Short mmCIF file of C-alpha atoms in Angstrom, two decimals:
data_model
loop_
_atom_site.label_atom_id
_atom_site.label_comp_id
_atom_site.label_asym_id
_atom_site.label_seq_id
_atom_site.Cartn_x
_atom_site.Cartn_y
_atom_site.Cartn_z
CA UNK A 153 -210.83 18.95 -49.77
CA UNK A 154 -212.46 17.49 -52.79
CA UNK A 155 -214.21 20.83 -53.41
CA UNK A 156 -211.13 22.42 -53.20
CA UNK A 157 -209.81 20.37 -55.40
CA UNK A 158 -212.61 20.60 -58.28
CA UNK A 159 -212.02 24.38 -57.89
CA UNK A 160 -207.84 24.50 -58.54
CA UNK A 161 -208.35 21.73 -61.21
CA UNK A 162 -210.91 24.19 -62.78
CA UNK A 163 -208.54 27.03 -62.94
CA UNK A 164 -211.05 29.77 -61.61
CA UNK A 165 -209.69 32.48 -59.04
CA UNK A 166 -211.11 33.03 -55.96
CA UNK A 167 -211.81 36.92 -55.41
CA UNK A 168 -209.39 39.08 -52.88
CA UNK A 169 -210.47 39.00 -49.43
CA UNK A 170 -212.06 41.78 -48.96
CA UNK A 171 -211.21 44.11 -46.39
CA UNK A 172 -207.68 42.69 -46.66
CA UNK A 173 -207.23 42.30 -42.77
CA UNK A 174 -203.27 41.50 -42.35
CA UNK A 175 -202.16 39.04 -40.45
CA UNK A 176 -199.56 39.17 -38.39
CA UNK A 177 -196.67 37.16 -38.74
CA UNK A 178 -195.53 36.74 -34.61
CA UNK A 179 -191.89 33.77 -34.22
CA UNK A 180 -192.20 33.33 -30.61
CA UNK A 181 -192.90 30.78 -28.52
CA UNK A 182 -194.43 32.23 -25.37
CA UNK A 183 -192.26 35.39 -24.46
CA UNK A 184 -189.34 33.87 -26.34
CA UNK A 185 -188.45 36.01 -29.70
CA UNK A 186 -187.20 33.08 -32.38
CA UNK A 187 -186.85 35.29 -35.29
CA UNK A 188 -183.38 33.96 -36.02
CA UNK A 189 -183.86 31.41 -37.39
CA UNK A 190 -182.16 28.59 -40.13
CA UNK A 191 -183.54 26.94 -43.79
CA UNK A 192 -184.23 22.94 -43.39
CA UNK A 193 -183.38 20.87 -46.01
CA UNK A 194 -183.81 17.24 -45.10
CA UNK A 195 -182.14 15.08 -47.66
CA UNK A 196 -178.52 13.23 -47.28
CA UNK A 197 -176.05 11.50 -49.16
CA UNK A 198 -178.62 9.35 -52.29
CA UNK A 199 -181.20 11.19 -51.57
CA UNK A 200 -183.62 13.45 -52.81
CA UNK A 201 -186.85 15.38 -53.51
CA UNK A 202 -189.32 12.27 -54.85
CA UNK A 203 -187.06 10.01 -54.97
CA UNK A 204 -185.69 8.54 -51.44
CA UNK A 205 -186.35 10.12 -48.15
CA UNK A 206 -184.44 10.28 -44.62
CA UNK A 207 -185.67 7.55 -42.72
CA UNK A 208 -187.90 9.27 -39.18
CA UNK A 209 -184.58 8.44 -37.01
CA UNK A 210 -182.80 10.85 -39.50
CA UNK A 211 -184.87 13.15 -39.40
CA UNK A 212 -185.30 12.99 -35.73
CA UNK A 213 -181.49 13.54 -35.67
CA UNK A 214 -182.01 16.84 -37.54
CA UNK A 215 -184.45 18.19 -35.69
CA UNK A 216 -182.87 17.36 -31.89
CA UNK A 217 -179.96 19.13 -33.62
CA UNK A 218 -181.46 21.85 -34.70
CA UNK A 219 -183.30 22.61 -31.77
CA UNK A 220 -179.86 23.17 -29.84
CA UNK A 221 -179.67 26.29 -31.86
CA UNK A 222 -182.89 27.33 -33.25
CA UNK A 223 -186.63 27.08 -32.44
CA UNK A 224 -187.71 28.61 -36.02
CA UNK A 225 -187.11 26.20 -39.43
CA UNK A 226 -188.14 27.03 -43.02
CA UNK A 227 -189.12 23.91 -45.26
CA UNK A 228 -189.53 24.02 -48.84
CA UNK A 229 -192.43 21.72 -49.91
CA UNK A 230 -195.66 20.38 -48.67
CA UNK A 231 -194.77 16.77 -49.01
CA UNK A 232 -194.64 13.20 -47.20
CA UNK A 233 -191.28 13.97 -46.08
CA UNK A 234 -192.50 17.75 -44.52
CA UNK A 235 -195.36 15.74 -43.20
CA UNK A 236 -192.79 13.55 -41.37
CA UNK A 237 -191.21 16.22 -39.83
CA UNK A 238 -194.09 17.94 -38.29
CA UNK A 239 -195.35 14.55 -36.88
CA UNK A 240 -191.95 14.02 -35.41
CA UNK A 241 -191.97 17.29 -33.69
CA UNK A 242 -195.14 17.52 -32.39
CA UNK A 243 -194.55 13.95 -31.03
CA UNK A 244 -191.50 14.66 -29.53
CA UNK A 245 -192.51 18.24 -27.93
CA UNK A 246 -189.90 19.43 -29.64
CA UNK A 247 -189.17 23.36 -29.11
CA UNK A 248 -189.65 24.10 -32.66
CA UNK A 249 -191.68 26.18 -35.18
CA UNK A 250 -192.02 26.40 -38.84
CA UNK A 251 -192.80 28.06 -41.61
CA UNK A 252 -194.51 25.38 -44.06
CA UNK A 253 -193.42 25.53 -47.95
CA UNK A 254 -195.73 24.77 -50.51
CA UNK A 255 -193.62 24.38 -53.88
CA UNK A 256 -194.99 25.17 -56.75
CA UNK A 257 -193.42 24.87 -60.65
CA UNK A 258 -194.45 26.63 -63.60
CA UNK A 259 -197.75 24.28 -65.01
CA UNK A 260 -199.09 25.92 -68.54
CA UNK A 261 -198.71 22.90 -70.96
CA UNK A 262 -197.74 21.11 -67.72
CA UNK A 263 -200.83 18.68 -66.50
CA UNK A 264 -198.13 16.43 -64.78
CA UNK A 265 -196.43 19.81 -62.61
CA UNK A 266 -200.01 20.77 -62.35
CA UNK A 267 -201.47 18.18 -60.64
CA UNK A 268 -198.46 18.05 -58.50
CA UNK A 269 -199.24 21.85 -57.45
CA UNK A 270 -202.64 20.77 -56.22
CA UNK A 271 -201.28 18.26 -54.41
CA UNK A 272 -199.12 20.98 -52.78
CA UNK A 273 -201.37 23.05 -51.84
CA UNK A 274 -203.85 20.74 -50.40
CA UNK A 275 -201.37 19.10 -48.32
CA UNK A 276 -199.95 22.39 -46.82
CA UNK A 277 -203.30 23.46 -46.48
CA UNK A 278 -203.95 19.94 -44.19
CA UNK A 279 -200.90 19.80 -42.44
CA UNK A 280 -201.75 23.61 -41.39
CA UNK A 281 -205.24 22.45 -39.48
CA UNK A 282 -203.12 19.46 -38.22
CA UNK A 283 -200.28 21.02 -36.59
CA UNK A 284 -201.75 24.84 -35.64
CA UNK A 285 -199.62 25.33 -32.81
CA UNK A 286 -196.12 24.52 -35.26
CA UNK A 287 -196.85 25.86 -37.97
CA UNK A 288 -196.59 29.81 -37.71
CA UNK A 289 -197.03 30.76 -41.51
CA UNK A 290 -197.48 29.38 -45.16
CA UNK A 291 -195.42 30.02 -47.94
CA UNK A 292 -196.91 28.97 -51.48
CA UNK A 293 -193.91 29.01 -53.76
CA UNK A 294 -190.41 29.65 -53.93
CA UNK A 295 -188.50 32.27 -56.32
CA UNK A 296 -191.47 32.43 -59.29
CA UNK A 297 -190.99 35.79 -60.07
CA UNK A 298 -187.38 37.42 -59.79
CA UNK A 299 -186.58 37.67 -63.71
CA UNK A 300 -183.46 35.13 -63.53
CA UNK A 301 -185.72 32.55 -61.92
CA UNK A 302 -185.90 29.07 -63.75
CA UNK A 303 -189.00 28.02 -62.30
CA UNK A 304 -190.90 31.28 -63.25
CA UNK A 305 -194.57 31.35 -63.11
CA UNK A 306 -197.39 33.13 -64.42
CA UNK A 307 -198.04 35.67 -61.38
CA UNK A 308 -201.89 35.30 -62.22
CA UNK A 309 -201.60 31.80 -61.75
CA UNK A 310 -199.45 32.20 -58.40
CA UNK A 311 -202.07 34.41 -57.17
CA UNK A 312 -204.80 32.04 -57.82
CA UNK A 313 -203.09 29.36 -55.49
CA UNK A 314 -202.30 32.10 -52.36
CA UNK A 315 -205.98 32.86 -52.38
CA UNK A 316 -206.65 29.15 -52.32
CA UNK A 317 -204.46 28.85 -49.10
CA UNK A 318 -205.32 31.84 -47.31
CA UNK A 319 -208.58 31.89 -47.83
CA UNK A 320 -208.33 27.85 -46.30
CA UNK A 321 -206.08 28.91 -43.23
CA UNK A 322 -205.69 30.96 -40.14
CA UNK A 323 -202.07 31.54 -40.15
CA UNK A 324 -200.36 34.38 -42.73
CA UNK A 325 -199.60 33.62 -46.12
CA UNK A 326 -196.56 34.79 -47.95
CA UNK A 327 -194.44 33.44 -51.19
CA UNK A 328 -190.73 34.06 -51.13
CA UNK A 329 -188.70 35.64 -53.75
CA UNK A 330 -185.22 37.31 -54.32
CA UNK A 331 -184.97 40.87 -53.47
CA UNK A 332 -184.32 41.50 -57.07
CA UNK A 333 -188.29 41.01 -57.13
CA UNK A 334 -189.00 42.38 -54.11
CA UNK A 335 -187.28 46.13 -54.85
CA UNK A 336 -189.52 46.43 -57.96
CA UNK A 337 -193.02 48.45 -57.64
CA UNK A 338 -194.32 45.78 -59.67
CA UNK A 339 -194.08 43.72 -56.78
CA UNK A 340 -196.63 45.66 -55.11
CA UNK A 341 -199.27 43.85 -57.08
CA UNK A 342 -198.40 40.34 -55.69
CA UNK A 343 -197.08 42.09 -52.14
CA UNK A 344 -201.02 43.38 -51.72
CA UNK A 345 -202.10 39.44 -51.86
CA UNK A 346 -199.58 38.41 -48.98
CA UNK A 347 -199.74 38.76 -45.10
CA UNK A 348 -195.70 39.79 -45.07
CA UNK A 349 -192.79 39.87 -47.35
CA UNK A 350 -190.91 37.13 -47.49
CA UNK A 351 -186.94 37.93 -49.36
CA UNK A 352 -184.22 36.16 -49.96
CA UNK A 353 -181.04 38.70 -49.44
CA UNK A 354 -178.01 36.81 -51.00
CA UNK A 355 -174.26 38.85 -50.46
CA UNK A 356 -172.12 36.21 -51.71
CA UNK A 357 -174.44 35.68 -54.72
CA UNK A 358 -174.67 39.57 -55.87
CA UNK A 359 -171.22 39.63 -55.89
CA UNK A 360 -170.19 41.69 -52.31
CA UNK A 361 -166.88 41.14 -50.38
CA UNK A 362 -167.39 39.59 -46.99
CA UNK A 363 -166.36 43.28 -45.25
CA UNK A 364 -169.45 44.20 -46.88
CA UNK A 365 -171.67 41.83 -46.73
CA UNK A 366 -173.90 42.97 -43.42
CA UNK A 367 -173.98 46.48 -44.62
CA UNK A 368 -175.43 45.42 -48.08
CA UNK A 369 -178.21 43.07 -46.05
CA UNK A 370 -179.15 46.04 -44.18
CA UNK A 371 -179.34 48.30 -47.32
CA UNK A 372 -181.36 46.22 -48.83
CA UNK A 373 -183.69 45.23 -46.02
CA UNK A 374 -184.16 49.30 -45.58
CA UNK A 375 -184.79 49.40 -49.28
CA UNK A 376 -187.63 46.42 -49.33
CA UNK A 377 -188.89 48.34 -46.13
CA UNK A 378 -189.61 51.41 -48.26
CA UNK A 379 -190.68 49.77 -51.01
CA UNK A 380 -193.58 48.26 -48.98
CA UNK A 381 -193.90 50.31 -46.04
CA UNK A 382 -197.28 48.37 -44.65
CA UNK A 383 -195.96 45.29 -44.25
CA UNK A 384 -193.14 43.29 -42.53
CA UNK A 385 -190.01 42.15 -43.92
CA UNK A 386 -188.91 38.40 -43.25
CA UNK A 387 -185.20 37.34 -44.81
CA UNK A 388 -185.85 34.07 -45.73
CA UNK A 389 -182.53 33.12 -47.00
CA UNK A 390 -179.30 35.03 -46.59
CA UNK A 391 -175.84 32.88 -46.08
CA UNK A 392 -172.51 32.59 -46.82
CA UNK A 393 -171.19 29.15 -49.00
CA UNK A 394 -167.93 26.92 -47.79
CA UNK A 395 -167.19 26.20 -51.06
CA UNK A 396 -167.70 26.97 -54.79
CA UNK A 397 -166.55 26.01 -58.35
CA UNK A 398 -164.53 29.21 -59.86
CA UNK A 399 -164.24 27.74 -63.36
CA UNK A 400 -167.74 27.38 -63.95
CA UNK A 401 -168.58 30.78 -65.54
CA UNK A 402 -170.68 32.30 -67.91
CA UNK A 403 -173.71 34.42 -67.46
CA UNK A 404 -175.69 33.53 -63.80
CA UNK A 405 -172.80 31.52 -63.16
CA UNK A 406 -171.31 30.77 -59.87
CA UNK A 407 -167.56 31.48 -60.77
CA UNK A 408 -168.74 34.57 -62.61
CA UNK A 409 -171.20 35.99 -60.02
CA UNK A 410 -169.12 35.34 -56.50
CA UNK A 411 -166.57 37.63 -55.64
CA UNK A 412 -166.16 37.50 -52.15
CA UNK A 413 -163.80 34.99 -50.33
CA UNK A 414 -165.49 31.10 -49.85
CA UNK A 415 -164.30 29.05 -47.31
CA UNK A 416 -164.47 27.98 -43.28
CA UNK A 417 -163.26 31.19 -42.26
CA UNK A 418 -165.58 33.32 -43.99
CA UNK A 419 -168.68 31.48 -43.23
CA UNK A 420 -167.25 31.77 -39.46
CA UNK A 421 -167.35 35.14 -39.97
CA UNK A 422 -170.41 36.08 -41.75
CA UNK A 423 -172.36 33.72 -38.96
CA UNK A 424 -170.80 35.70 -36.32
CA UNK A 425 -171.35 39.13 -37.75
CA UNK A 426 -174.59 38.10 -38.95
CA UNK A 427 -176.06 36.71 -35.89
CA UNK A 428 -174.85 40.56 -34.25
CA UNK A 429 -176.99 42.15 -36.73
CA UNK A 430 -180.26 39.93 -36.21
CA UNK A 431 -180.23 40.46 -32.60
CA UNK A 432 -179.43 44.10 -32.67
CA UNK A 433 -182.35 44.69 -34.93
CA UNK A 434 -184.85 41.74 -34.48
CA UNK A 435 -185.86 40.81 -38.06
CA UNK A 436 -186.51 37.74 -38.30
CA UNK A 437 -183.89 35.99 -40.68
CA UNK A 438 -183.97 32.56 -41.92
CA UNK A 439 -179.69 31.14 -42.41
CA UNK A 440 -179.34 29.13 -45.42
CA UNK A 441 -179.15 26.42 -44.37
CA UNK A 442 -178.41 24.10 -41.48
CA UNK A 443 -176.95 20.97 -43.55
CA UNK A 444 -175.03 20.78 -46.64
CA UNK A 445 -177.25 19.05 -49.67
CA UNK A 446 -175.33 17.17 -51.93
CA UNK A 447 -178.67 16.30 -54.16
CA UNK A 448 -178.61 20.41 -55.41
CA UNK A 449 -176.20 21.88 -58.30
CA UNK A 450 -176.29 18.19 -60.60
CA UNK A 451 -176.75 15.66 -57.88
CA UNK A 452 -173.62 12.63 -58.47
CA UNK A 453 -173.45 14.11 -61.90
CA UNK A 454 -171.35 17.32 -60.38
CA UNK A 455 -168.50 17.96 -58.29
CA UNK A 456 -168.51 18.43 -55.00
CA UNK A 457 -167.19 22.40 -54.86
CA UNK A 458 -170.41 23.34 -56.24
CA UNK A 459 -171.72 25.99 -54.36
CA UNK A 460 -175.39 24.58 -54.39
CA UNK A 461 -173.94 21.62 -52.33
CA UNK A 462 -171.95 24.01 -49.73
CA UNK A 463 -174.21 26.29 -48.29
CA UNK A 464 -175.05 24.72 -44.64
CA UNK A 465 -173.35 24.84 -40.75
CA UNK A 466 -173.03 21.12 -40.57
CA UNK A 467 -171.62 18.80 -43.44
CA UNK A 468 -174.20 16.63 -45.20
CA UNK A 469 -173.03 13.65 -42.52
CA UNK A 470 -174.46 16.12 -39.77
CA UNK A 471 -171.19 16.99 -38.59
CA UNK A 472 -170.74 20.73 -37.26
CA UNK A 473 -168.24 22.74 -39.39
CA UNK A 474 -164.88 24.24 -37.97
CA UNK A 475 -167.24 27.94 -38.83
CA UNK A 476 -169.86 26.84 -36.89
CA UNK A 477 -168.12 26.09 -33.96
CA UNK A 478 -166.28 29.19 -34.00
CA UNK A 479 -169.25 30.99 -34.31
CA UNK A 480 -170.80 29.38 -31.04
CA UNK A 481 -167.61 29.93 -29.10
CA UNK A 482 -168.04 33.71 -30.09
CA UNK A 483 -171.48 33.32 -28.72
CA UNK A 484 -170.86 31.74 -25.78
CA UNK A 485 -167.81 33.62 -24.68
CA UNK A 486 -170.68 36.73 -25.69
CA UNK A 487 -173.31 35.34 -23.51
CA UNK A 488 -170.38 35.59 -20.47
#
């Protein structure tokens, strides 16, 4: 990797494969489709990206847990944490695939978020040859390009790194954006570098009721479809918050931008109606998220109705919410 290395610290751009050849992105384990699938975020109560971890019985907690209900994660970052986690599971023969993150932030002027992009990158690229039969796909960044992003990056520069990965790896390479990106034909430029596309579909967040909220998803996944009609579309984040904070508004604004109801009932809801639409039509759709974060939205500094912190199935103490059990009662009493 020390080539590698010399070669992203230099800033040069490796060419575009050429012939493209797609890869196919294929969530199954042996005849088993596990398209529907659920976001990971590992981090309780004090802790937090770079700071302080889950210990490995925590995360071994999460991951029995999540395999009761899922055999396809998402995680964000290529870290020691993610490294953790992929250890566990493979140690454990857990039941579980993954889609690896590699997270990137914005580095011109930046040498300290550069060097921490490298260090990304290579460790995704290692834990990829390490762990070949977990990890199904890479994703190199997250939410660079939509235009309200806050960790926007040059797309040149995003390029550079998913030619860097792919061209290191066997498995398909993606980066995941908001549809808002995605629906653009500028995309197409960044969309012909990428193995599938990779969208986060957001009701709650645009604004849509909850009676309208599986209608809009398909829309939209129709209209991303057309938009790029060569490759497949992956949801990597669509969900439906517990709780929110209606007095913070203002432009991008949580109390300005949700309209639809928040609470137990409507996540219950959404999951159920949802998980109907995944199966009927097998895409592949990553739930955000399995456990509430309390780190996101201000940390300790902010209340506890932000909606950051109140997007998962289980509370940040890894109990199930009162929506999430209603939701597997509807699927049990289904699967009668």
């Amino acid at each position: 990797m020390a080539e590698l290395r010399t070669e992203l610290e230099s800033g040069l751009s490796r060419q575009r494969e050429e012939p493209f050849e797609l890869r196919s992105f294929e969530p199954y384990i042996g005849d088993k489709w596990i398209g529907n699938a659920v976001a990971y975020g590992c981090y309780r109560a004090g802790q937090a990206p770079g700071q302080k971890g889950p210990s490995d019985a925590e995360l071994l907690e999460d991951l029995n847990t999540m395999s009761e209900h899922w055999n396809l994660i998402r995680v964000y970052g290529a870290d020691r944490d993610t490294e953790r986690i992929l250890r566990l599971i493979e140690t454990h023969k857990l039941p579980l695939r993954v889609i690896q993150g590699i997270w990137l932030a914005p580095e011109e002027n930046d040498p300290e978020h550069r060097e921490a992009n490298i260090n990304q990158v290579i460790l995704g690229i290692e834990l990829a040859k390490l762990y070949p039969d977990i990890i199904l796909a890479i994703s190199v960044a997250n939410e660079t390009q939509v235009f309200w992003s806050g960790n926007k990056m040059n797309p040149e520069n995003l390029i550079r790194y998913i030619r860097a990965v792919r061209s290191n790896v066997t498995v398909p390479v993606t980066t995941a954006d908001d549809y808002l990106y995605w629906n653009k034909p500028e995309s197409r430029y960044l969309a012909d570098e990428l193995d599938f596309v990779f969208a986060h579909i957001h009701p709650l967040w645009n604004g849509k009721l909850l009676s309208d909220a599986i209608s809009w998803i398909n829309d939209i996944y129709h209209e991303l479809q057309e938009m790029h009609p060569d490759q497949t579309i992956v949801i990597g984040e669509t969900g439906w918050a517990t709780d929110y904070n209606p007095e913070k508004t203002g432009p991008g604004e949580q109390g300005t931008l949700i309209k639809g109801e928040v609470g137990i009932e409507a996540q219950a809801a959404f999951l159920i109606q949802l998980n109907q639409w995944i199966e009927s039509k097998q895409v592949t759709t990553f739930l955000f998220e399995a456990f509430d974060e309390p780190w996101k939205g201000g940390g300790e500094d902010s209340p506890p109705n932000e909606v950051e912190k109140n997007w998962g199935v289980y509370d940040e103490d890894r109990t199930p919410k009162e929506s999430f059990l209603k939701y597997l009662d509807h699927r049990h009493k289904g699967d009668e």
